[in-house]
Tab-separated table of C-alpha atoms in Angstrom:
chain	number	residue	atom	x	y	z
A	1	MET	CA	-17.267	12.152	-20.268
A	2	ARG	CA	-20.392	10.027	-20.644
A	3	ALA	CA	-21.693	8.122	-17.606
A	4	VAL	CA	-22.828	4.522	-18.012
A	5	PRO	CA	-25.307	2.678	-15.788
A	6	ILE	CA	-23.392	0.592	-13.265
A	7	THR	CA	-23.602	-3.206	-13.327
A	8	GLU	CA	-21.787	-5.860	-11.321
A	9	GLU	CA	-19.859	-6.806	-14.447
A	10	ASN	CA	-18.730	-3.373	-15.652
A	11	PHE	CA	-17.718	-2.241	-12.155
A	12	ARG	CA	-15.843	-5.446	-11.172
A	13	PRO	CA	-12.343	-4.134	-12.118
A	14	PHE	CA	-12.795	-1.287	-9.608
A	15	GLY	CA	-14.635	-3.044	-6.786
A	16	GLN	CA	-18.112	-4.389	-6.171
A	17	LEU	CA	-21.675	-3.261	-6.745
A	18	LEU	CA	-23.858	-4.522	-3.918
A	19	GLY	CA	-27.574	-4.503	-3.257
A	20	LYS	CA	-30.001	-5.668	-0.659
A	21	ILE	CA	-30.026	-9.265	0.564
A	22	GLY	CA	-32.404	-11.125	2.808
A	23	ASP	CA	-31.988	-11.089	6.555
A	24	GLY	CA	-30.286	-14.190	7.918
A	25	CYS	CA	-28.345	-14.991	4.745
A	26	GLU	CA	-24.883	-16.412	5.353
A	27	TYR	CA	-21.794	-14.449	4.363
A	28	GLY	CA	-20.687	-15.064	0.788
A	29	SER	CA	-19.345	-13.617	-2.437
A	30	GLY	CA	-22.399	-11.327	-2.703
A	31	ASP	CA	-21.253	-9.472	0.406
A	32	ALA	CA	-18.713	-6.656	0.383
A	33	GLN	CA	-15.214	-8.168	0.423
A	34	LEU	CA	-13.595	-5.688	2.798
A	35	ASN	CA	-10.067	-4.854	3.886
A	36	LEU	CA	-10.321	-2.890	7.132
A	37	ALA	CA	-7.334	-4.615	8.803
A	38	ASN	CA	-5.033	-1.568	8.857
A	39	GLY	CA	-6.909	0.462	11.445
A	40	ILE	CA	-10.184	1.207	13.182
A	41	PRO	CA	-13.239	1.046	10.881
A	42	ARG	CA	-15.292	4.222	10.597
A	43	PHE	CA	-18.908	4.061	9.377
A	44	TYR	CA	-20.642	7.414	9.101
A	45	LEU	CA	-23.169	9.521	7.236
A	46	MET	CA	-21.477	12.071	5.002
A	47	GLU	CA	-23.430	15.100	3.763
A	48	LEU	CA	-22.245	16.638	0.501
A	49	ARG	CA	-23.532	19.935	-0.881
A	50	LYS	CA	-23.836	20.888	-4.565
A	51	THR	CA	-21.024	18.740	-5.937
A	52	GLY	CA	-22.031	19.293	-9.559
A	53	LEU	CA	-21.155	16.944	-12.382
A	54	ARG	CA	-17.531	17.918	-12.883
A	55	PHE	CA	-14.285	17.208	-11.108
A	56	LYS	CA	-10.602	18.006	-11.334
A	57	ARG	CA	-9.308	15.929	-8.419
A	58	ILE	CA	-9.245	12.147	-8.193
A	59	THR	CA	-8.173	10.227	-5.072
A	60	HIS	CA	-7.101	6.767	-4.002
A	61	HIS	CA	-6.632	4.941	-0.711
A	62	ALA	CA	-3.815	2.383	-0.925
A	63	ARG	CA	-4.455	0.490	2.338
A	64	VAL	CA	-8.224	0.166	2.646
A	65	THR	CA	-11.405	-0.655	0.798
A	66	GLN	CA	-14.165	1.942	0.916
A	67	CYS	CA	-17.943	1.581	0.710
A	68	LEU	CA	-20.276	4.368	-0.410
A	69	GLY	CA	-24.027	4.515	-0.952
A	70	SER	CA	-26.798	7.079	-1.167
A	71	VAL	CA	-29.196	7.396	1.748
A	72	GLY	CA	-32.599	7.444	0.067
A	73	ALA	CA	-31.325	5.635	-3.042
A	74	HIS	CA	-31.165	8.830	-5.116
A	75	PRO	CA	-29.108	8.663	-8.352
A	76	TRP	CA	-25.451	9.673	-8.127
A	77	TYR	CA	-22.210	9.316	-10.065
A	78	MET	CA	-18.744	7.958	-9.359
A	79	ALA	CA	-15.725	8.413	-11.603
A	80	VAL	CA	-13.085	5.703	-11.224
A	81	SER	CA	-9.767	4.573	-12.649
A	82	LEU	CA	-7.863	1.347	-12.035
A	83	PRO	CA	-5.320	1.196	-9.207
A	84	SER	CA	-1.866	2.275	-10.340
A	85	ILE	CA	0.310	1.608	-7.290
A	86	VAL	CA	3.762	0.404	-8.339
A	87	ASP	CA	6.628	-1.379	-6.616
A	88	PRO	CA	9.290	1.215	-5.707
A	89	SER	CA	12.077	-1.243	-6.551
A	90	SER	CA	10.854	-1.402	-10.152
A	91	GLN	CA	11.783	1.313	-12.601
A	92	HIS	CA	8.497	2.968	-13.644
A	93	GLU	CA	8.895	6.138	-15.661
A	94	GLY	CA	6.552	8.814	-14.348
A	95	ALA	CA	6.035	7.156	-10.935
A	96	VAL	CA	5.231	9.605	-8.139
A	97	ARG	CA	5.769	9.102	-4.397
A	98	SER	CA	2.627	9.678	-2.364
A	99	ASN	CA	2.797	12.113	0.542
A	100	ALA	CA	0.178	9.920	2.229
A	101	GLY	CA	1.751	6.582	3.051
A	102	GLY	CA	4.908	6.840	0.977
A	103	HIS	CA	3.873	4.400	-1.760
A	104	TYR	CA	4.577	5.015	-5.443
A	105	TYR	CA	1.934	5.316	-8.138
A	106	LEU	CA	1.454	6.231	-11.761
A	107	PRO	CA	-0.932	9.200	-12.130
A	108	PRO	CA	-4.198	8.353	-13.893
A	109	SER	CA	-5.020	9.912	-17.251
A	110	HIS	CA	-8.330	11.347	-18.463
A	111	ALA	CA	-8.557	8.399	-20.852
A	112	SER	CA	-8.319	5.883	-17.985
A	113	VAL	CA	-11.339	7.303	-16.135
A	114	GLN	CA	-14.789	5.723	-16.377
A	115	VAL	CA	-17.954	7.258	-14.931
A	116	PHE	CA	-20.798	5.195	-13.506
A	117	LYS	CA	-24.348	6.185	-12.633
A	118	ILE	CA	-25.593	4.472	-9.475
A	119	ASP	CA	-29.242	4.440	-8.436
A	120	GLY	CA	-31.610	2.448	-6.319
A	121	PRO	CA	-30.898	0.679	-3.026
A	122	ARG	CA	-27.326	-0.252	-3.952
A	123	PHE	CA	-23.854	0.710	-2.831
A	124	ILE	CA	-20.304	0.307	-4.089
A	125	LYS	CA	-17.165	-1.099	-2.543
A	126	LEU	CA	-13.952	0.364	-3.976
A	127	ASN	CA	-10.904	-1.908	-4.092
A	128	GLU	CA	-7.685	-0.752	-2.464
A	129	GLY	CA	-5.968	1.793	-4.690
A	130	THR	CA	-8.948	2.459	-6.978
A	131	TRP	CA	-8.883	6.090	-8.051
A	132	HIS	CA	-12.229	7.801	-7.462
A	133	ALA	CA	-13.929	11.178	-7.797
A	134	GLY	CA	-17.273	11.416	-6.111
A	135	PRO	CA	-19.905	10.834	-5.040
A	136	LEU	CA	-21.157	13.447	-7.488
A	137	PHE	CA	-24.687	14.636	-8.242
A	138	GLY	CA	-26.153	17.513	-10.166
A	139	ASP	CA	-29.863	17.782	-9.459
A	140	ARG	CA	-29.962	18.362	-5.688
A	141	ASP	CA	-28.664	20.958	-3.240
A	142	SER	CA	-27.290	18.210	-1.000
A	143	MET	CA	-27.208	14.460	-0.556
A	144	VAL	CA	-26.296	12.154	2.297
A	145	PHE	CA	-24.109	9.092	1.750
A	146	TYR	CA	-23.059	6.326	4.051
A	147	ASN	CA	-19.307	5.834	4.040
A	148	LEU	CA	-17.228	2.953	5.426
A	149	GLU	CA	-13.464	3.423	5.565
A	150	LEU	CA	-10.859	3.643	8.348
A	151	SER	CA	-10.928	6.286	11.059
A	152	ASP	CA	-7.718	7.857	9.717
A	153	THR	CA	-8.111	7.210	5.980
A	154	ASN	CA	-8.393	10.891	5.092
A	155	VAL	CA	-5.272	11.701	7.130
A	156	VAL	CA	-2.773	8.911	6.382
A	157	ASP	CA	-4.083	7.206	3.216
A	158	HIS	CA	-5.466	9.938	0.962
A	159	THR	CA	-3.513	10.425	-2.273
A	160	THR	CA	-4.924	12.982	-4.712
A	161	HIS	CA	-4.059	13.654	-8.343
A	162	VAL	CA	-5.163	16.944	-9.918
A	163	PHE	CA	-5.968	16.942	-13.641
A	164	GLU	CA	-5.046	20.020	-15.671
A	165	ASP	CA	-8.626	20.447	-16.884
A	166	ASP	CA	-12.025	19.756	-15.352
A	167	VAL	CA	-13.700	16.508	-16.305
A	168	LEU	CA	-17.366	17.118	-17.144
A	169	ILE	CA	-19.857	14.262	-16.690
A	170	GLU	CA	-22.734	13.785	-19.127
A	171	ASP	CA	-25.668	11.559	-18.280
């Protein structure tokens, strides 16, 4: 799967691409539009080791937005697919009930996944329910990312789909 350079426009269906702004600027549409209302926010530095440029698992969080960015502004990759949470009262063939939160969703397909290359002093905000695999990187032993989510996101709001085959990312 070929990665494309991220822009505000091409990432908009999945969330926001954000960069630096001047100190003292008032809050506006250029700021991360967050939903952290369902728990206690958790902002931390996350160290990842040798992720490589392939994945088999893709995850979503139904109740929270998530922000991720590289400390040091090194290039990295994020694979995403549109949210696919469905109303349980509707009849959706192929809908699966999540073990994390009990919501229903349609599993993403390989064809629905897009891969973005992110570099420079920028970060992303993922909308609620956006499927994501990453951060991923291939040219370093480890990288550190800042991560904003809820304190219990990975316990109560972490739904994972496993593809049959690995998805390989090409730059």
